[in-house]
Coordinates of C-alpha atoms in Angstrom, one line a residue:
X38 CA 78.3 85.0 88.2
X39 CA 81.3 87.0 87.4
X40 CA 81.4 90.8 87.2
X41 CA 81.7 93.0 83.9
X42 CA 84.6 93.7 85.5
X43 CA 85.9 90.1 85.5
X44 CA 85.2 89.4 82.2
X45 CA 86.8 92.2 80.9
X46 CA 89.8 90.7 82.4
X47 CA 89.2 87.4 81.7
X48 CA 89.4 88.3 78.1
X49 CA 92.1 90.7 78.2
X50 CA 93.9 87.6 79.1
X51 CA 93.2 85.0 77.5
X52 CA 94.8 84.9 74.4
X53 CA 98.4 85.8 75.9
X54 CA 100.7 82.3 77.1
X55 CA 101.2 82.1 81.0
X56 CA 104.6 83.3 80.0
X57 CA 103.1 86.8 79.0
X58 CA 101.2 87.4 81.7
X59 CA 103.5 90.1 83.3
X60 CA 103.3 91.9 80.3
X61 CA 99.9 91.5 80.5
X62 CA 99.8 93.4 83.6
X63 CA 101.9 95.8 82.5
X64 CA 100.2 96.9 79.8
X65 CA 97.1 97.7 82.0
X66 CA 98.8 99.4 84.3
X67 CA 100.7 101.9 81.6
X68 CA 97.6 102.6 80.0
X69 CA 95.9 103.1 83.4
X70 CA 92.3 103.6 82.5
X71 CA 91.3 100.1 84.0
X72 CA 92.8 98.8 87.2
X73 CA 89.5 97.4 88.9
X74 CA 91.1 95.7 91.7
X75 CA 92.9 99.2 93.0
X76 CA 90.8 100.3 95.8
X77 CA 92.3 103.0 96.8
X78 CA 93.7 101.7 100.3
X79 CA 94.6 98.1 101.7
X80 CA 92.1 95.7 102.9
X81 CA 89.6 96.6 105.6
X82 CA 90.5 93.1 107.1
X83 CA 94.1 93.7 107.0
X84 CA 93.6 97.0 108.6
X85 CA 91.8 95.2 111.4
X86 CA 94.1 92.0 111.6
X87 CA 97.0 94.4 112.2
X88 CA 95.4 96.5 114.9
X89 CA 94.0 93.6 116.6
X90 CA 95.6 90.3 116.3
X91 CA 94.6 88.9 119.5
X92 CA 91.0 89.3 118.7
X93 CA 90.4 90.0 115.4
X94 CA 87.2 91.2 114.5
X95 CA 85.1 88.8 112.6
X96 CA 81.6 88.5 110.7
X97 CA 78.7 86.9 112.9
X98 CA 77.2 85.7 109.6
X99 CA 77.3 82.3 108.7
X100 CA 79.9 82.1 105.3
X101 CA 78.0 79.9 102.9
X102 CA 81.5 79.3 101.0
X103 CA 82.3 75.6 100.9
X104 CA 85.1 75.7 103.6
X105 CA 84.6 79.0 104.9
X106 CA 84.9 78.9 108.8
X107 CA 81.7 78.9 110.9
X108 CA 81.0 82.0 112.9
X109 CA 82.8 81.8 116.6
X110 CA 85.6 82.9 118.7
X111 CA 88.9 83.1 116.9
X112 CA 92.1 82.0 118.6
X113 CA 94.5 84.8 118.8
X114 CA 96.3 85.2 116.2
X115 CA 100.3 86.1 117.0
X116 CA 102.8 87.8 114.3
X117 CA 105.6 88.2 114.8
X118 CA 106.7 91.4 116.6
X119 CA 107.8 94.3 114.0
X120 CA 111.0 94.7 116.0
X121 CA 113.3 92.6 117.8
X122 CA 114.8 93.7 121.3
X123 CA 118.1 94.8 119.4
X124 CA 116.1 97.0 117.3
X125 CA 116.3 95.2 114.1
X126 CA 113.3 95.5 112.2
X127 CA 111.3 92.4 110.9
X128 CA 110.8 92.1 107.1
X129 CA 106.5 92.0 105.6
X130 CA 106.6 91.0 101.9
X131 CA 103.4 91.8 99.9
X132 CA 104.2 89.8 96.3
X133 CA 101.5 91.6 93.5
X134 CA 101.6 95.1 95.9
X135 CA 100.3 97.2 93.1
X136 CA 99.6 100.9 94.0
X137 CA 101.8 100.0 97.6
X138 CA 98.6 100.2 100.3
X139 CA 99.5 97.4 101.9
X140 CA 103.3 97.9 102.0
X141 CA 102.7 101.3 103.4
X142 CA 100.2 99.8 106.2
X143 CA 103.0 97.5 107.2
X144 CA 105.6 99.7 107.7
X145 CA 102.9 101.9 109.3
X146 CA 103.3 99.0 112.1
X147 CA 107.1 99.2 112.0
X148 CA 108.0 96.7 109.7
X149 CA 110.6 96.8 106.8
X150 CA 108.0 96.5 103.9
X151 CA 109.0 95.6 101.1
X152 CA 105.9 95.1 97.6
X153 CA 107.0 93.3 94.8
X154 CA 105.6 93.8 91.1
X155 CA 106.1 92.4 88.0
X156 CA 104.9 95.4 86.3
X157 CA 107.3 98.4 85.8
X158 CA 104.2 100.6 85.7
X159 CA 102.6 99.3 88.7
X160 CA 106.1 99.9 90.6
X161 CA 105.8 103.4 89.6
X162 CA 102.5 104.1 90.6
X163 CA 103.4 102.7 93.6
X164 CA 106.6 104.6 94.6
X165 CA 104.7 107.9 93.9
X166 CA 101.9 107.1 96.1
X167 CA 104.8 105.7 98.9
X168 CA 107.5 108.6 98.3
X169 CA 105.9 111.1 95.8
X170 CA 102.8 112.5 96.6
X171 CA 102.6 111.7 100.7
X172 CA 99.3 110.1 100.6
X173 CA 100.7 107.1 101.9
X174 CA 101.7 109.0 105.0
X175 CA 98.3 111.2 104.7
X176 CA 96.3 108.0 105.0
X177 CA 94.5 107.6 108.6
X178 CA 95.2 103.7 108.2
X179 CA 99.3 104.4 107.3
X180 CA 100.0 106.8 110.6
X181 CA 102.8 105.4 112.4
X182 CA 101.0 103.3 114.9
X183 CA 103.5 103.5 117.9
X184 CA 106.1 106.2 118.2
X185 CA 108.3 104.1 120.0
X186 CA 108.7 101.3 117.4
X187 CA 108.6 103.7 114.7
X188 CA 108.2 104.0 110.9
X189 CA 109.8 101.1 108.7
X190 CA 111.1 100.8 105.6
X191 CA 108.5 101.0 102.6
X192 CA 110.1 99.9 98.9
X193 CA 108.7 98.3 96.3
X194 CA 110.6 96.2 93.8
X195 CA 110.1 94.9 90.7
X196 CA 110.7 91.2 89.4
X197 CA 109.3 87.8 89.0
X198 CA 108.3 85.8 92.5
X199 CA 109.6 82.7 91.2
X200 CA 113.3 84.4 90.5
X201 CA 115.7 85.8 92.7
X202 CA 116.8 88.4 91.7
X203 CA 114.9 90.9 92.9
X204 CA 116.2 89.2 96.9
X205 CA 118.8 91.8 96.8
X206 CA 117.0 94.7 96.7
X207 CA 114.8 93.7 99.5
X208 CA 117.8 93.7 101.8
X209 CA 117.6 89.6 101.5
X210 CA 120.8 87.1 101.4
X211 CA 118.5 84.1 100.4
X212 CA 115.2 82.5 101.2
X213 CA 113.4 82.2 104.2
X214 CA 113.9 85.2 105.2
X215 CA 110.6 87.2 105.4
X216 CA 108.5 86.9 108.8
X217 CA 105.8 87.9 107.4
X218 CA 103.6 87.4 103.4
X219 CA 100.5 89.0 102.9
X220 CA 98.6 87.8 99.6
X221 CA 96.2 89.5 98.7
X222 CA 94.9 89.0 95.0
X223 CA 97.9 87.8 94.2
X224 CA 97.2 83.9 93.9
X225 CA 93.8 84.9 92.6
X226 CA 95.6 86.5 89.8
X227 CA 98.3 83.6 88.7
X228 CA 96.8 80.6 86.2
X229 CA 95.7 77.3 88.1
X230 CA 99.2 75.6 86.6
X231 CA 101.3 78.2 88.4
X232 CA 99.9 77.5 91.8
X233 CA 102.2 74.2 92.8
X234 CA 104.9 76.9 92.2
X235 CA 103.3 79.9 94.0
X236 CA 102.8 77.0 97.1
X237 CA 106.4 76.1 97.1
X238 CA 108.1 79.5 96.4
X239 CA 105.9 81.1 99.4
X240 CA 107.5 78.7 101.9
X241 CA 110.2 78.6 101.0
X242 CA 110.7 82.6 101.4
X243 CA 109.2 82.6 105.0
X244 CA 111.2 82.5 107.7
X245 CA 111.1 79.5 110.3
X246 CA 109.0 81.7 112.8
X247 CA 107.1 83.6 110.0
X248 CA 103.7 83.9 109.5
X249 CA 102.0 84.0 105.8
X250 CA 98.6 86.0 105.8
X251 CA 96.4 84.9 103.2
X252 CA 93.1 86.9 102.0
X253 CA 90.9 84.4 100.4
X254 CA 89.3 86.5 97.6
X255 CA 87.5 85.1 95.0
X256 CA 85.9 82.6 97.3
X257 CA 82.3 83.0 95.7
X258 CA 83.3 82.5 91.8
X259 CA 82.3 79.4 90.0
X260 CA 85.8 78.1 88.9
X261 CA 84.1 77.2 85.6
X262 CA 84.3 81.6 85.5
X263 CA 87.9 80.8 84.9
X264 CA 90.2 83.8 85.3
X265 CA 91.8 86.2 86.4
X266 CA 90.6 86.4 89.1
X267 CA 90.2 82.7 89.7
X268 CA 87.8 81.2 91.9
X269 CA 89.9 80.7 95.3
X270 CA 87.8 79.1 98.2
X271 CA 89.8 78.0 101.4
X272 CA 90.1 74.5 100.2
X273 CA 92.7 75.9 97.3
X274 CA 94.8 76.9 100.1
X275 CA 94.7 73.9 102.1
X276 CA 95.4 71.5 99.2
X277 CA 98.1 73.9 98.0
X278 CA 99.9 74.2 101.1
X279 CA 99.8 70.6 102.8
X280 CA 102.3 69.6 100.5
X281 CA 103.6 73.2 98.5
X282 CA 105.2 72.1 95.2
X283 CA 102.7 69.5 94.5
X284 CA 99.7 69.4 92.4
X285 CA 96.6 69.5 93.7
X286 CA 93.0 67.7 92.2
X287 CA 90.2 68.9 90.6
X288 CA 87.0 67.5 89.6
X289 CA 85.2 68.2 86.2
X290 CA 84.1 71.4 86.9
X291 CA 87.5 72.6 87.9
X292 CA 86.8 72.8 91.7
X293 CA 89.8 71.7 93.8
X294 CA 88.9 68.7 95.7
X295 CA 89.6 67.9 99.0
X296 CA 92.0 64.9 99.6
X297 CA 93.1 63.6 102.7
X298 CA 96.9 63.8 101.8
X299 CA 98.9 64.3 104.8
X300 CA 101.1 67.5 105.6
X301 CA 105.0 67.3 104.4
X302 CA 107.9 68.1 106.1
X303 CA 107.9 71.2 104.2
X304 CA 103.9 71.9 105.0
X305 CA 102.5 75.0 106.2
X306 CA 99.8 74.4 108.7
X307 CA 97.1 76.6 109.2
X308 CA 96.5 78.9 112.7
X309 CA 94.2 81.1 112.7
X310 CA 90.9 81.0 109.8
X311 CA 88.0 83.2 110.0
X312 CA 85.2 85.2 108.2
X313 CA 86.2 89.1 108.7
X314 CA 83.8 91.7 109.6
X315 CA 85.2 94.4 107.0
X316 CA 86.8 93.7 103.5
X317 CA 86.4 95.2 100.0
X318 CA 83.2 95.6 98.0
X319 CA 83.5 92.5 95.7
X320 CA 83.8 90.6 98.9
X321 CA 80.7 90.9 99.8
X322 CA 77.5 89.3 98.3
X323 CA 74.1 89.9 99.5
X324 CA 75.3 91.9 102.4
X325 CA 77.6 88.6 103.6
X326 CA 80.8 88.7 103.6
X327 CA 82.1 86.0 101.4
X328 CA 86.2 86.4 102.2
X329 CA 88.3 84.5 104.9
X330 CA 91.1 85.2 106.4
X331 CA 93.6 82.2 106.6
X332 CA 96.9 82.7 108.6
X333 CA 99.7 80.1 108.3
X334 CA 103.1 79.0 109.7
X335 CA 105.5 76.2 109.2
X336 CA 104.7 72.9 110.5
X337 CA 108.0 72.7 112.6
X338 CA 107.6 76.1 114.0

């Protein structure tokens, strides 16, 4: 059942074309009296991914989510380092960053953070809680984690994901060049027709040796609910990224089906998927967390 909060959304939305839907954002953010999905600091499974990759701490309660992961060990999961041995800093690119937690938390770790937005508004809000105000650096969670790796960059940038103009400004020469994505209500928030593109856009702006973190958030909503946010249980992500560019099926409902379509050469395969112990409210239903955490890399790497 969705939330008031949902709903509210859902309708705010939809009258406007897919091709509005920026503005859309936008306009909630300028008026700023109803941004639900700001939390007031990233992810709780993010926070705990980052601190402990190589055993990340999971839920012992079984995930009834079709395709959720059963509870078990979790293989370690390995990012790439923030730094290499020269000293050049590796680049984290949270698409959809709104208020800028997550790009903060990043560079918290020593990565070159960079948030993108599609909302001018949103950017703002953003840069003051990054630059402005110093809550960013206030913030327990955004302390720089190691002294001798340092603090890295923290910018947020505004364009569209599926341009490129914004590459510039994120210190970027082309694609593939980000080692690490983070989405995090960010495919949740784009209409079911824009998800090929979302699919083939994210790999192709990770680098060979990158590694996409995905936050699987709606997985609980009926996708007859509709959106935003829509309904996004793992098997979205599998079908989506098995062959990114492509579409993917859905039955009569409008629940993705799962096909038995075999990777591409351009594929990214999935590492590491598990059930965390911590995320946000609307995560949780009953007491059980309902979100996965899916981490991905490219099938040649």
């Amino acid at each position: 059942m969705a939330t008031q909060n949902q709903d509210r959304l859902r309708t705010h939305f939809s009258t406007l074309p897919t091709s509005a839907h920026g503005q859309g954002w936008d306009s909630l953010w300028k008026e700023g009296t109803f941004i639900p999905w700001d939390r007031g600091s990233a992810n709780p499974a993010l926070v705990d991914l980052l601190a402990s990759p190589q055993a990340p701490s999971t839920s012992s309660d079984p995930n009834p989510t079709p395709g959720a992961p059963v509870p078990g060990s979790v293989p370690s999961v390995e990012l790439p380092a923030p730094s290499l041995k020269d000293g050049k800093r590796l680049k984290a690119l949270v698409p959809g960053c709104g208020r800028g937690y997550d790009v903060a938390l990043f560079a918290s770790w020593g990565y070159d953070a960079y948030g993108l937005e599609v909302s001018e508004h949103a950017a703002l809000a953003a840069r003051e809680y990054l630059e402005g105000t110093g809550e960013a650096a206030k913030s327990g969670d955004n302390a720089t984690k190691d002294e001798k790796t340092g603090r890295g960059v923290a910018k947020v940038v505004v364009g569209d994901y599926f341009d490129d103009g914004w590459l510039g400004q994120a210190g970027v020469n082309g694609v593939g060049e980000f080692d690490v994505i983070y989405d995090n209500t960010f495919l949740c928030a784009l209409p079911p027709e824009l998800r090929p593109r979302w699919a083939q856009r994210t790999a192709s702006l990770l680098s060979p040796r990158g590694a996409l973190i995905c936050l699987e958030f709606p997985t609980h909503k009926p996708a007859a609910s509709a959106g935003p946010p829509w309904s996004l249980p793992p098997t979205v992500h599998v079908e989506l990224l098995k062959r990114p560019g492509e579409d993917i099926t859905y039955n009569d409902n409008g629940v993705v089906v799962a096909t038995d379509r075999p990777d591409s050469a351009q594929a990214l395969v999935r590492v590491a998927h598990y059930t965390p112990k911590r995320t946000i409210g609307p995560g949780v239903v009953n007491g059980v967390v309902r979100d996965c955490v899916s981490v991905w890399r490219h099938k040649q790497a």
